[in-house]
């Protein structure tokens, strides 16, 4: 008797096929391409790269930069995340909002902000900004929210009863050190691995601050020489590091996922006499990492001339950015939700690794692959449209919507689906009538996360957008070469508003729906 | 004689719902008091107030004659009240072994390592889990987990043991087995026991005194 193929299986494989086309195929094609030179199988590009005097320093710089950024994020972000999750510190959400802002903006905005700050306060001097120190400062402020938010979420997910059981016999510092943090460790480690991978693949900040790293080399080989083989060879070490990071992370998580039910409320540590000290510390951190550079960046924007010039020169890019990001976010939300749904029942590890690898691969690398795959006469109809850009976004950020959806779906008791199944509802009907209606908040969060990530993306926007279709982050980079600073500031402010406004609306609606329950 | 625990006109509300209203209760040293009543009547809240995991809105709580909490203030933090607690869902720390679960409290209280190990061995023998000291909670059966939770509370030699429906997930046979062990241990170590349950037979098997909790107060003893 033949095996029946269910709708679920068909949809699953269709989703996998889409992600393979969007992300895996471009990487595979470029890797294969790099193994051929003049039509012959050859390791020539790799030999040339390894023998090149600049390769080792560039690799060393990349690793050093990523490690330093990860250490700074760990040292500042983990305690801050614990503080936000577990303490009674006043104005916690305000501090969290402020610290999160750099993450929703294109990373080079912070570098530009520091540059403006230095210009305003001449005594700061600019030499320290251009180089390793400046890159670490900027990347740390950009990725710090990731460590803070994941630490916060991990601490919240620790069952309060496990902490209460420890509280009966021990003081708070020991409870945090021996119970809360070890149980939150998988999430914290995950955040640090992500920071490392995103930092090592980051291109716009080192490029702007003139710190030579591998992604910049890869981009230069691609953009100035259009040398795919050499660009790929420079990118392969980054792919290998990304793969190693993902496997280390998934290996660590495999042994450290504990099954416990969260009671939905976390225990709070009373700070008492330490409250003022923590308030001062966090205020200083917010001012130093966010308020000063962004204040300096946006300070020039507030004039009618700057805004009218910004609108005139960037209007179509603004619209394009919002439209492309919205379209990609809708696709990502749908695929993420379906992947999350599949991961509830099967293939969790494989899908997790597949999506995470694509997230960890630097945008420059993925973009080179996309151009290589689609820039042919047969696929010209795709290459000359924003479809390539949207494919890139979908591949790069699928991991985020998948994980968010899975986290939301895990909150729905499996008995809801099982009872629907027993009453005869098929998979599609259960999905439409049970899972989707119960996941509205998850879907909204997932869409917004994808929208912001696509909107702030620089490498994919810069390298895959066809001529005349450039989104705003790429347009600002181009205009920076000859545009007036107030106009650039105004464009940056418009870009920031496009990211922050929907985030603000969602936060308000989540708060009001929470209050009405 | 000073009461082991004394609650004096204690009230506790969560949001706008009063869970405990002007409750007064006295428990003598070595007594086995069972708080019995339907779900949601406030039994667990009474235990949590005694443990210091909740703060009373009004009223006073004394342990061994010392005021530990008073109207909106926890005067003595939970870890300094010298009590043990077994939670309804046991709350065994999943990242620690059986020994680790027992060792945590001893280390927190500064018991020297050598002495702590001896005490763990002794308790493991008492609860019949000598051979499982290296196992993690998920590697144990439900009954074994129950005994580890009991051992974790007893290893600190508390003067008061609080138990919050710890046997609710066990079958009748295993329940009887653990109740027998618990009574033996209580006789041996003479701690004061406050036990919460909604199961009448369980209450009768354990108690030297039963309090019926209903509608946010103790209705009869």
XYZ file of C-alpha atoms in Angstrom:
738
model
C 0.000 0.000 0.000
C 1.404 3.406 -0.906
C 2.232 5.926 1.771
C -0.086 8.907 1.922
C 1.647 12.256 1.688
C -0.034 14.646 4.097
C -0.589 18.373 3.555
C 1.718 18.970 6.510
C 4.574 17.147 4.817
C 4.044 18.997 1.545
C 4.013 22.384 3.285
C 7.070 21.459 5.353
C 9.099 20.514 2.299
C 7.899 23.585 0.400
C 9.171 25.766 3.261
C 12.486 23.919 3.391
C 12.812 24.240 -0.394
C 12.236 27.998 -0.187
C 14.906 28.435 2.449
C 17.308 26.226 0.520
C 16.759 28.339 -2.607
C 17.028 31.591 -0.672
C 20.018 30.732 1.478
C 21.695 27.368 1.029
C 21.882 27.340 -2.775
C 23.660 30.722 -3.008
C 26.265 29.631 -0.451
C 26.728 26.267 -2.167
C 27.080 27.858 -5.589
C 29.677 30.347 -4.410
C 31.675 27.694 -2.563
C 31.655 25.482 -5.658
C 32.589 28.480 -7.766
C 35.579 29.232 -5.590
C 36.889 25.716 -6.268
C 37.195 26.397 -10.008
C 39.704 28.660 -11.679
C 39.612 29.135 -15.459
C 37.256 26.166 -15.755
C 39.570 23.814 -13.844
C 39.125 22.426 -10.337
C 41.608 24.347 -8.276
C 42.344 25.613 -4.808
C 44.118 28.543 -6.383
C 41.940 31.236 -4.810
C 42.415 29.735 -1.358
C 46.152 29.283 -1.866
C 46.389 32.866 -3.020
C 44.343 34.091 -0.059
C 46.273 32.109 2.553
C 49.597 33.147 1.069
C 48.556 36.776 0.846
C 50.342 38.787 3.487
C 47.092 40.485 4.567
C 45.007 37.331 5.157
C 46.278 36.418 8.629
C 46.186 39.962 10.007
C 42.667 40.376 8.641
C 41.490 37.082 10.126
C 43.209 38.003 13.384
C 41.536 41.423 13.385
C 38.130 39.858 12.721
C 38.475 37.340 15.540
C 39.939 39.926 17.928
C 37.148 42.385 17.203
C 34.443 39.729 17.653
C 35.984 38.439 20.880
C 36.393 41.908 22.374
C 32.809 42.845 21.473
C 31.515 39.589 22.966
C 33.462 40.141 26.191
C 32.165 43.710 26.543
C 28.592 42.590 25.830
C 28.956 39.739 28.337
C 30.448 41.930 31.047
C 27.849 44.684 30.661
C 24.884 42.864 29.168
C 24.531 39.846 31.443
C 24.460 41.822 34.722
C 22.173 44.400 33.092
C 19.841 41.645 31.863
C 19.723 40.071 35.334
C 19.089 43.494 36.852
C 16.199 44.183 34.459
C 14.721 40.725 34.936
C 15.096 40.251 38.659
C 15.328 43.564 40.469
C 12.936 46.237 41.656
C 15.026 48.968 40.034
C 12.838 51.967 39.131
C 12.517 52.950 35.442
C 13.661 49.510 34.271
C 11.642 49.610 31.076
C 12.822 53.137 30.249
C 16.463 52.064 30.574
C 15.747 48.981 28.507
C 14.126 51.035 25.752
C 17.060 53.413 25.585
C 19.649 50.632 25.479
C 17.686 48.775 22.780
C 17.615 51.690 20.333
C 21.071 51.078 18.732
C 20.077 47.520 17.836
C 17.118 48.618 15.719
C 19.227 51.026 13.671
C 21.767 50.231 10.964
C 25.031 49.651 12.887
C 26.947 52.407 11.119
C 24.540 55.010 12.602
C 26.301 54.661 15.939
C 29.697 55.147 14.298
C 28.353 58.203 12.516
C 26.936 59.443 15.817
C 30.308 59.144 17.527
C 31.917 60.962 14.651
C 29.396 63.814 15.026
C 29.940 63.861 18.770
C 33.659 64.215 18.237
C 33.021 66.997 15.743
C 30.810 68.802 18.285
C 33.203 68.241 21.183
C 36.556 68.809 19.572
C 38.469 67.963 22.764
C 37.550 64.271 22.357
C 39.922 63.807 19.422
C 39.056 61.380 16.647
C 42.087 59.109 16.317
C 40.827 56.607 18.923
C 37.546 56.149 17.058
C 39.141 54.987 13.833
C 40.423 51.530 14.588
C 39.963 48.648 16.977
C 38.772 50.641 20.024
C 36.146 52.574 18.087
C 34.840 49.420 16.427
C 34.548 47.612 19.777
C 32.730 50.591 21.296
C 30.268 50.897 18.428
C 29.630 47.180 17.964
C 29.213 46.689 21.710
C 26.554 49.380 21.861
C 24.819 47.824 18.839
C 24.812 44.232 20.094
C 24.496 44.861 23.834
C 20.671 44.820 23.644
C 20.826 41.291 22.275
C 22.698 40.056 25.355
C 20.486 42.080 27.681
C 17.212 40.929 26.128
C 18.173 37.252 25.883
C 19.531 37.257 29.453
C 16.342 38.923 30.609
C 14.146 36.418 28.776
C 16.212 33.490 30.070
C 16.002 34.726 33.662
C 12.267 35.204 33.306
C 11.877 31.656 32.074
C 13.470 30.212 35.213
C 10.696 28.722 37.290
C 10.221 30.946 40.323
C 9.630 27.911 42.516
C 13.173 26.710 41.892
C 14.385 30.078 43.108
C 12.009 30.030 46.058
C 13.300 26.621 47.064
C 16.794 28.095 47.085
C 15.654 31.258 48.824
C 14.483 29.185 51.811
C 18.093 28.233 52.500
C 20.229 30.897 50.898
C 20.668 34.625 50.322
C 19.908 36.292 46.973
C 23.453 36.560 45.550
C 23.964 32.827 45.998
C 20.514 32.000 44.612
C 21.319 34.044 41.513
C 24.771 32.522 41.155
C 23.888 28.887 41.767
C 20.305 28.543 40.561
C 19.100 31.403 38.358
C 22.188 31.920 36.200
C 23.000 28.225 35.622
C 19.383 27.652 34.564
C 19.450 30.735 32.349
C 22.877 29.802 30.956
C 21.700 28.291 27.637
C 20.014 31.570 26.679
C 22.965 33.636 27.847
C 25.490 31.496 25.976
C 23.267 31.679 22.907
C 23.264 35.475 23.098
C 27.057 35.602 23.384
C 27.540 33.210 20.467
C 25.213 35.405 18.400
C 27.129 38.544 19.357
C 30.390 36.863 18.372
C 29.008 35.697 15.030
C 27.336 39.002 14.188
C 30.459 40.936 15.141
C 32.774 38.763 13.088
C 30.511 39.184 10.068
C 29.874 42.895 10.564
C 30.951 44.924 7.619
C 29.539 48.441 7.736
C 31.139 49.581 11.017
C 34.725 48.335 10.372
C 34.434 49.685 6.850
C 33.301 53.085 8.130
C 35.893 53.200 10.900
C 38.626 51.888 8.604
C 39.478 48.806 10.594
C 40.544 46.051 8.182
C 38.631 42.790 8.668
C 37.696 39.846 6.439
C 34.133 40.952 5.571
C 35.542 44.246 4.277
C 38.059 42.353 2.141
C 35.328 40.090 0.833
C 33.137 43.085 0.005
C 36.006 44.899 -1.709
C 36.879 41.864 -3.839
C 33.260 41.669 -4.863
C 32.409 45.350 -5.316
C 35.576 46.746 -6.833
C 37.071 43.768 -8.687
C 33.870 41.735 -9.175
C 36.128 38.762 -8.488
C 33.726 36.080 -7.222
C 36.366 33.454 -6.616
C 38.562 35.712 -4.507
C 35.552 37.228 -2.699
C 34.282 33.735 -1.877
C 37.676 32.511 -0.729
C 37.816 35.492 1.636
C 34.293 34.695 2.813
C 34.757 30.955 3.413
C 36.664 31.373 6.705
C 33.696 33.412 7.940
C 31.291 30.683 6.873
C 33.393 28.088 8.706
C 33.484 30.220 11.846
C 29.705 30.699 11.606
C 29.201 26.942 11.273
C 31.514 26.247 14.206
C 29.641 28.795 16.327
C 26.273 27.265 15.520
C 27.452 23.727 16.274
C 29.065 24.786 19.547
C 25.875 26.575 20.542
C 23.590 23.699 19.590
C 25.918 21.189 21.285
C 25.870 23.248 24.466
C 22.100 23.615 24.365
C 21.577 19.914 23.762
C 22.792 19.042 27.239
C 21.439 22.091 28.967
C 17.786 22.422 28.073
C 15.906 21.803 31.261
C 12.260 20.944 31.272
C 10.385 22.989 33.804
C 7.192 24.937 33.784
C 7.333 28.630 34.274
C 4.759 30.104 36.612
C 4.754 33.222 34.472
C 6.039 35.513 37.212
C 9.573 36.045 38.258
C 10.874 36.602 41.767
C 12.160 40.080 42.426
C 15.361 40.912 44.252
C 14.918 43.997 46.433
C 17.887 46.295 45.771
C 17.252 48.400 48.874
C 20.272 50.611 49.574
C 21.928 49.667 46.259
C 19.117 51.181 44.216
C 20.744 54.616 43.815
C 24.107 53.129 42.811
C 22.503 50.959 40.118
C 20.431 53.897 38.869
C 23.567 55.997 38.480
C 25.449 53.140 36.801
C 22.687 52.463 34.278
C 22.125 56.155 33.575
C 25.830 56.525 32.826
C 25.760 53.476 30.561
C 22.719 54.783 28.648
C 24.258 58.216 28.267
C 27.658 56.944 27.167
C 26.500 54.256 24.758
C 23.299 55.674 23.342
C 22.182 59.169 24.279
C 25.399 61.052 23.512
C 26.194 59.548 20.078
C 22.597 59.452 18.876
C 21.936 62.893 20.319
C 24.890 64.223 18.363
C 23.725 62.400 15.222
C 20.164 63.662 15.350
C 20.993 67.144 16.673
C 21.689 68.462 13.177
C 18.497 67.036 11.728
C 16.032 69.506 13.183
C 15.762 72.099 10.432
C 13.253 72.465 7.623
C 16.020 72.655 5.029
C 17.615 69.435 6.205
C 14.287 67.627 6.182
C 13.156 68.891 2.813
C 16.488 67.952 1.230
C 16.375 64.561 2.943
C 12.866 63.909 1.671
C 13.767 65.108 -1.794
C 16.873 62.931 -2.103
C 15.729 59.922 -0.125
C 11.960 59.781 -0.592
C 11.875 56.810 -2.941
C 14.423 54.932 -0.809
C 12.341 55.551 2.311
C 9.246 54.137 0.622
C 11.215 51.224 -0.794
C 12.726 50.399 2.586
C 9.340 50.282 4.258
C 7.741 48.298 1.422
C 10.571 45.750 1.068
C 10.894 45.303 4.808
C 7.142 44.879 5.199
C 6.995 42.332 2.393
C 9.980 40.419 3.729
C 8.598 40.571 7.272
C 5.300 39.094 6.110
C 7.109 36.238 4.351
C 9.416 35.729 7.332
C 6.528 35.742 9.787
C 4.684 33.094 7.756
C 7.708 30.850 7.247
C 8.859 31.316 10.828
C 5.435 30.347 12.098
C 5.288 27.253 9.902
C 8.819 26.236 10.871
C 7.992 26.797 14.524
C 4.900 24.660 14.100
C 6.893 21.858 12.482
C 9.541 22.101 15.167
C 6.929 21.318 17.799
C 6.556 17.815 16.472
C 9.630 16.899 14.462
C 12.960 17.910 13.037
C 13.554 20.561 15.675
C 17.310 20.158 15.713
C 17.730 20.049 11.932
C 15.509 23.077 11.298
C 17.115 24.937 14.158
C 20.596 24.393 12.752
C 19.508 25.170 9.187
C 17.991 28.532 10.090
C 20.674 29.436 12.600
C 23.484 28.761 10.118
C 21.837 31.161 7.693
C 21.490 33.770 10.430
C 25.133 33.377 11.428
C 26.532 33.617 7.918
C 27.602 37.235 7.355
C 25.316 39.292 5.140
C 28.205 40.110 2.814
C 28.774 36.389 2.196
C 25.111 35.634 1.617
C 24.828 38.609 -0.722
C 27.785 37.507 -2.848
C 26.152 34.082 -3.126
C 22.795 35.569 -4.107
C 24.341 37.717 -6.812
C 26.366 34.754 -8.057
C 23.308 32.489 -8.194
C 20.806 34.859 -9.752
C 23.010 36.979 -11.983
C 22.596 34.790 -15.074
C 20.764 35.315 -18.317
C 18.222 32.629 -17.378
C 17.365 34.257 -14.064
C 17.662 37.882 -15.100
C 13.945 38.367 -14.460
C 14.604 37.731 -10.755
C 17.973 39.448 -10.474
C 16.756 42.776 -11.794
C 13.944 43.008 -9.266
C 13.855 43.457 -5.480
C 13.025 39.735 -5.241
C 16.729 38.966 -4.681
C 16.806 41.410 -1.811
C 13.735 39.826 -0.243
C 15.184 36.326 -0.727
C 18.302 37.513 1.108
C 16.296 38.943 3.979
C 14.221 35.760 4.195
C 17.284 33.530 4.383
C 19.195 35.712 6.813
C 16.452 36.353 9.347
C 14.320 33.212 9.222
C 15.973 31.970 12.434
C 14.589 34.917 14.381
C 10.949 34.476 13.385
C 11.247 30.699 13.739
C 12.547 30.912 17.296
C 10.023 33.569 18.282
C 7.182 31.500 16.832
C 8.392 28.331 18.508
C 8.611 30.108 21.860
C 5.041 31.355 21.426
C 3.706 28.010 20.217
C 5.247 26.210 23.180
C 2.990 28.289 25.436
C -0.109 26.746 23.849
C -1.028 23.477 25.586
C -0.600 20.578 23.168
C -3.985 19.270 24.301
C -5.684 22.108 22.345
C -4.358 20.712 19.103
C -4.850 17.116 20.164
C -8.496 17.646 21.020
C -9.041 19.368 17.668
C -7.355 16.411 15.977
C -9.584 13.967 17.839
C -12.627 15.897 16.734
C -11.570 15.316 13.142
C -9.863 18.590 12.193
C -7.144 18.164 9.598
C -3.699 19.781 9.952
C -4.524 22.865 7.901
C -7.738 23.463 9.793
C -6.007 23.029 13.154
C -3.359 25.475 12.053
C -5.908 28.043 10.897
C -8.438 27.634 13.689
C -6.334 26.782 16.730
C -2.678 27.747 16.339
C -2.985 31.009 14.406
C -5.759 32.608 16.505
C -3.911 31.718 19.705
C -0.659 33.133 18.349
C -1.725 36.642 17.353
C 0.701 38.310 19.726
C 3.501 35.982 18.690
C 2.815 36.707 15.037
C 2.782 40.462 15.647
C 6.090 40.320 17.555
C 7.605 38.074 14.923
C 6.527 40.387 12.080
C 7.892 43.421 13.847
C 11.230 41.777 14.679
C 11.613 40.745 11.035
C 10.566 44.192 9.791
C 13.140 45.948 11.979
C 15.926 43.518 11.084
C 15.255 43.920 7.364
C 14.942 47.678 7.664
C 18.278 48.041 9.483
C 20.140 45.562 7.285
C 23.093 47.036 5.440
C 25.076 44.366 3.519
C 22.148 42.709 1.754
C 20.630 46.102 0.953
C 23.933 47.396 -0.345
C 25.012 44.389 -2.384
C 21.863 42.812 -3.796
C 19.517 45.706 -4.481
C 19.345 46.260 -8.252
C 20.253 49.734 -9.543
C 17.465 52.173 -8.791
C 16.018 49.953 -6.066
C 18.314 50.813 -3.160
C 16.736 50.858 0.307
C 17.438 53.673 2.759
C 20.469 52.249 4.656
C 22.280 51.787 1.335
C 21.113 55.193 0.086
C 22.393 56.955 3.226
C 25.776 55.253 2.843
C 25.968 56.473 -0.737
C 24.856 60.013 0.136
C 27.352 60.219 2.985
C 30.131 60.646 0.442
C 28.880 64.045 -0.722
C 25.708 64.923 1.222
C 25.472 67.739 3.763
C 25.639 66.454 7.374
C 22.234 67.943 8.384
C 20.554 66.153 5.472
C 22.262 62.861 6.435
C 21.152 63.403 10.031
C 17.589 64.012 8.885
C 17.632 60.801 6.832
C 19.004 58.905 9.836
C 16.205 60.323 11.974
C 13.594 59.297 9.413
C 15.118 55.814 9.309
C 15.114 55.611 13.124
C 11.465 56.693 13.221
C 10.531 54.025 10.678
C 12.021 51.400 13.026
C 10.950 52.789 16.361
C 7.409 53.875 15.547
C 6.000 50.359 14.896
C 7.952 49.092 17.905
C 6.332 51.740 20.058
C 2.856 50.925 18.708
C 3.357 47.219 19.389
C 4.614 47.858 22.911
C 1.573 50.035 23.612
C -0.877 47.506 22.213
C 0.763 44.614 24.067
C 0.617 46.616 27.284
C -3.032 47.524 26.828
C -4.024 43.966 25.890
C -2.089 42.702 28.928
C -3.882 45.208 31.163
C -7.295 44.289 29.801
C -6.805 40.597 30.604
C 6.366 27.006 76.482
C 7.068 29.257 73.474
C 5.088 28.330 70.374
C 7.135 27.104 67.404
C 5.027 29.264 65.084
C 2.512 31.926 65.877
C 0.378 33.872 63.425
C -1.450 36.788 64.957
C -4.336 38.354 63.008
C -2.521 37.905 59.715
C -4.139 39.050 56.461
C -2.867 38.752 52.933
C -4.392 39.931 49.668
C -3.190 39.597 46.065
C -4.358 42.446 43.827
C -7.946 42.897 44.997
C -8.469 39.331 46.259
C -8.126 38.596 49.964
C -6.564 35.178 50.427
C -6.058 35.180 54.202
C -8.164 37.280 56.549
C -7.223 37.976 60.168
C -5.836 34.516 60.665
C -4.511 33.541 64.076
C -2.782 30.231 64.581
C -0.390 28.726 67.077
C 1.713 25.606 66.455
C 3.533 23.914 69.314
C 7.057 22.491 68.959
C 7.034 18.933 67.619
C 3.397 19.192 66.539
C 2.191 17.743 63.236
C -0.347 20.258 62.018
C -2.253 19.590 58.827
C -3.913 22.480 57.023
C -6.762 20.856 55.193
C -9.193 22.400 52.767
C -10.266 22.806 49.150
C -7.994 24.178 46.446
C -7.567 27.942 46.422
C -8.593 28.454 50.055
C -5.257 29.964 51.102
C -3.426 26.960 52.592
C -0.342 27.435 50.453
C -0.292 31.151 51.206
C -0.144 30.371 54.946
C 2.945 28.196 54.331
C 4.552 30.863 52.138
C 3.932 33.515 54.784
C 5.599 31.345 57.421
C 8.507 30.649 55.064
C 8.972 34.348 54.309
C 8.197 33.963 50.608
C 5.236 36.308 51.090
C 4.912 39.301 53.393
C 1.721 39.724 55.444
C -0.296 42.879 54.749
C -1.318 43.061 58.387
C -0.611 40.999 61.492
C 2.479 39.440 63.014
C 4.312 36.157 62.472
C 6.601 34.733 65.155
C 8.917 31.755 64.943
C 10.247 30.398 68.231
C 8.993 33.581 69.892
C 10.900 35.919 67.555
C 8.926 38.298 65.322
C 9.917 37.407 61.765
C 7.339 39.427 59.825
C 5.025 42.245 60.669
C 2.490 44.202 58.617
C 4.203 44.763 55.275
C 7.736 43.948 56.420
C 9.847 40.806 56.385
C 12.052 41.259 59.434
C 13.879 37.947 59.048
C 14.659 36.729 55.511
C 13.639 33.174 54.578
C 17.120 31.707 54.800
C 17.498 32.782 58.434
C 14.238 31.262 59.699
C 15.709 27.761 60.089
C 12.944 25.966 58.302
C 12.734 23.501 55.460
C 10.074 23.371 52.787
C 8.907 20.713 50.369
C 7.084 22.295 47.440
C 4.068 20.869 45.669
C 6.032 20.349 42.469
C 9.181 19.566 44.497
C 11.265 22.264 42.753
C 14.375 20.096 42.569
C 17.119 22.029 40.816
C 17.430 20.259 37.470
C 21.067 21.210 36.847
C 22.297 19.690 40.117
C 22.676 16.054 41.144
C 20.908 14.579 44.169
C 23.980 15.376 46.283
C 24.180 18.844 44.741
C 20.571 19.524 45.690
C 21.337 18.518 49.283
C 24.691 20.283 49.402
C 23.412 23.695 48.240
C 21.701 24.633 51.499
C 24.525 23.268 53.630
C 27.091 25.344 51.752
C 24.853 28.403 51.952
C 24.800 28.006 55.716
C 28.561 27.621 55.899
C 28.627 23.984 57.038
C 32.212 22.695 56.520
C 32.512 20.428 53.482
C 33.495 17.295 55.421
C 30.590 17.650 57.812
C 28.234 18.466 54.939
C 29.212 15.259 53.139
C 28.614 13.200 56.268
C 25.217 14.800 56.744
C 24.299 14.140 53.112
C 25.293 10.473 53.477
C 23.209 10.216 56.614
C 20.142 11.753 54.983
C 20.552 9.686 51.825
C 20.572 6.597 54.027
C 17.464 7.784 55.868
C 15.575 8.335 52.631
C 16.984 5.193 51.029
C 18.804 6.815 48.125
C 22.485 6.121 48.921
C 23.105 4.697 45.466
C 21.475 7.593 43.593
C 23.567 10.474 44.900
C 25.072 11.250 41.467
C 21.783 11.153 39.567
C 20.061 14.262 38.252
C 16.383 14.812 39.105
C 15.094 13.809 35.670
C 16.834 10.425 36.058
C 14.789 9.589 39.157
C 11.312 8.122 39.513
C 8.500 10.258 40.954
C 8.827 8.594 44.363
C 12.595 9.049 44.408
C 12.220 12.725 43.517
C 9.767 13.069 46.386
C 12.306 11.608 48.781
C 15.085 13.862 47.493
C 12.864 16.902 48.101
C 12.234 15.661 51.637
C 15.941 14.939 52.145
C 16.888 18.370 50.841
C 14.664 19.978 53.453
C 15.798 17.684 56.296
C 19.531 17.835 55.682
C 19.539 21.337 57.143
C 18.073 19.946 60.390
C 15.318 22.525 60.439
C 13.219 23.038 63.515
C 10.172 23.436 61.262
C 9.277 21.529 58.120
C 6.653 22.945 55.757
C 5.132 20.612 53.171
C 2.847 21.882 50.417
C 0.775 18.993 49.019
C 3.961 17.088 48.248
C 2.246 13.770 47.584
C -0.533 14.952 45.313
C 0.996 13.418 42.198
C 1.689 9.968 43.676
C -0.407 6.812 43.626
C -1.957 5.554 46.859
C 0.599 2.821 47.511
C 3.602 5.124 47.128
C 1.847 7.806 49.158
C 1.410 5.428 52.128
C 5.048 4.422 51.867
C 6.295 8.014 51.994
C 3.887 8.995 54.794
C 5.283 6.132 56.874
C 8.845 7.338 56.214
C 7.888 10.906 57.032
C 6.319 9.951 60.351
C 9.391 7.877 61.273
C 11.683 10.780 60.457
C 9.530 13.243 62.372
C 9.620 10.939 65.434
C 13.382 10.592 65.087
C 14.205 14.274 64.479
C 11.218 15.840 66.309
C 10.772 18.808 63.996
C 7.522 20.727 63.867
C 5.568 19.774 60.777
C 3.012 21.864 58.929
C 1.489 19.888 56.127
C -0.929 21.177 53.513
C -3.326 18.862 51.720
C -6.826 18.625 50.340
C -6.885 14.837 50.803
C -8.729 13.817 53.965
C -7.117 10.365 54.329
C -3.651 11.888 53.934
C -4.511 14.515 56.551
C -5.722 11.915 59.011
C -2.685 9.686 58.505
C -0.224 12.487 59.261
C -1.814 14.930 61.669
C -1.631 15.313 65.374
C -3.978 18.267 64.749
C -6.025 19.217 61.681
C -7.142 22.749 60.816
C -9.849 23.165 58.219
C -9.128 26.215 56.057
C -12.062 27.648 54.160
C -13.019 31.073 52.803
C -9.711 32.746 53.705
C -9.810 31.690 57.395
C -9.537 28.658 59.662
C -13.078 27.540 60.214
C -12.593 24.647 62.613
C -9.849 22.645 64.319
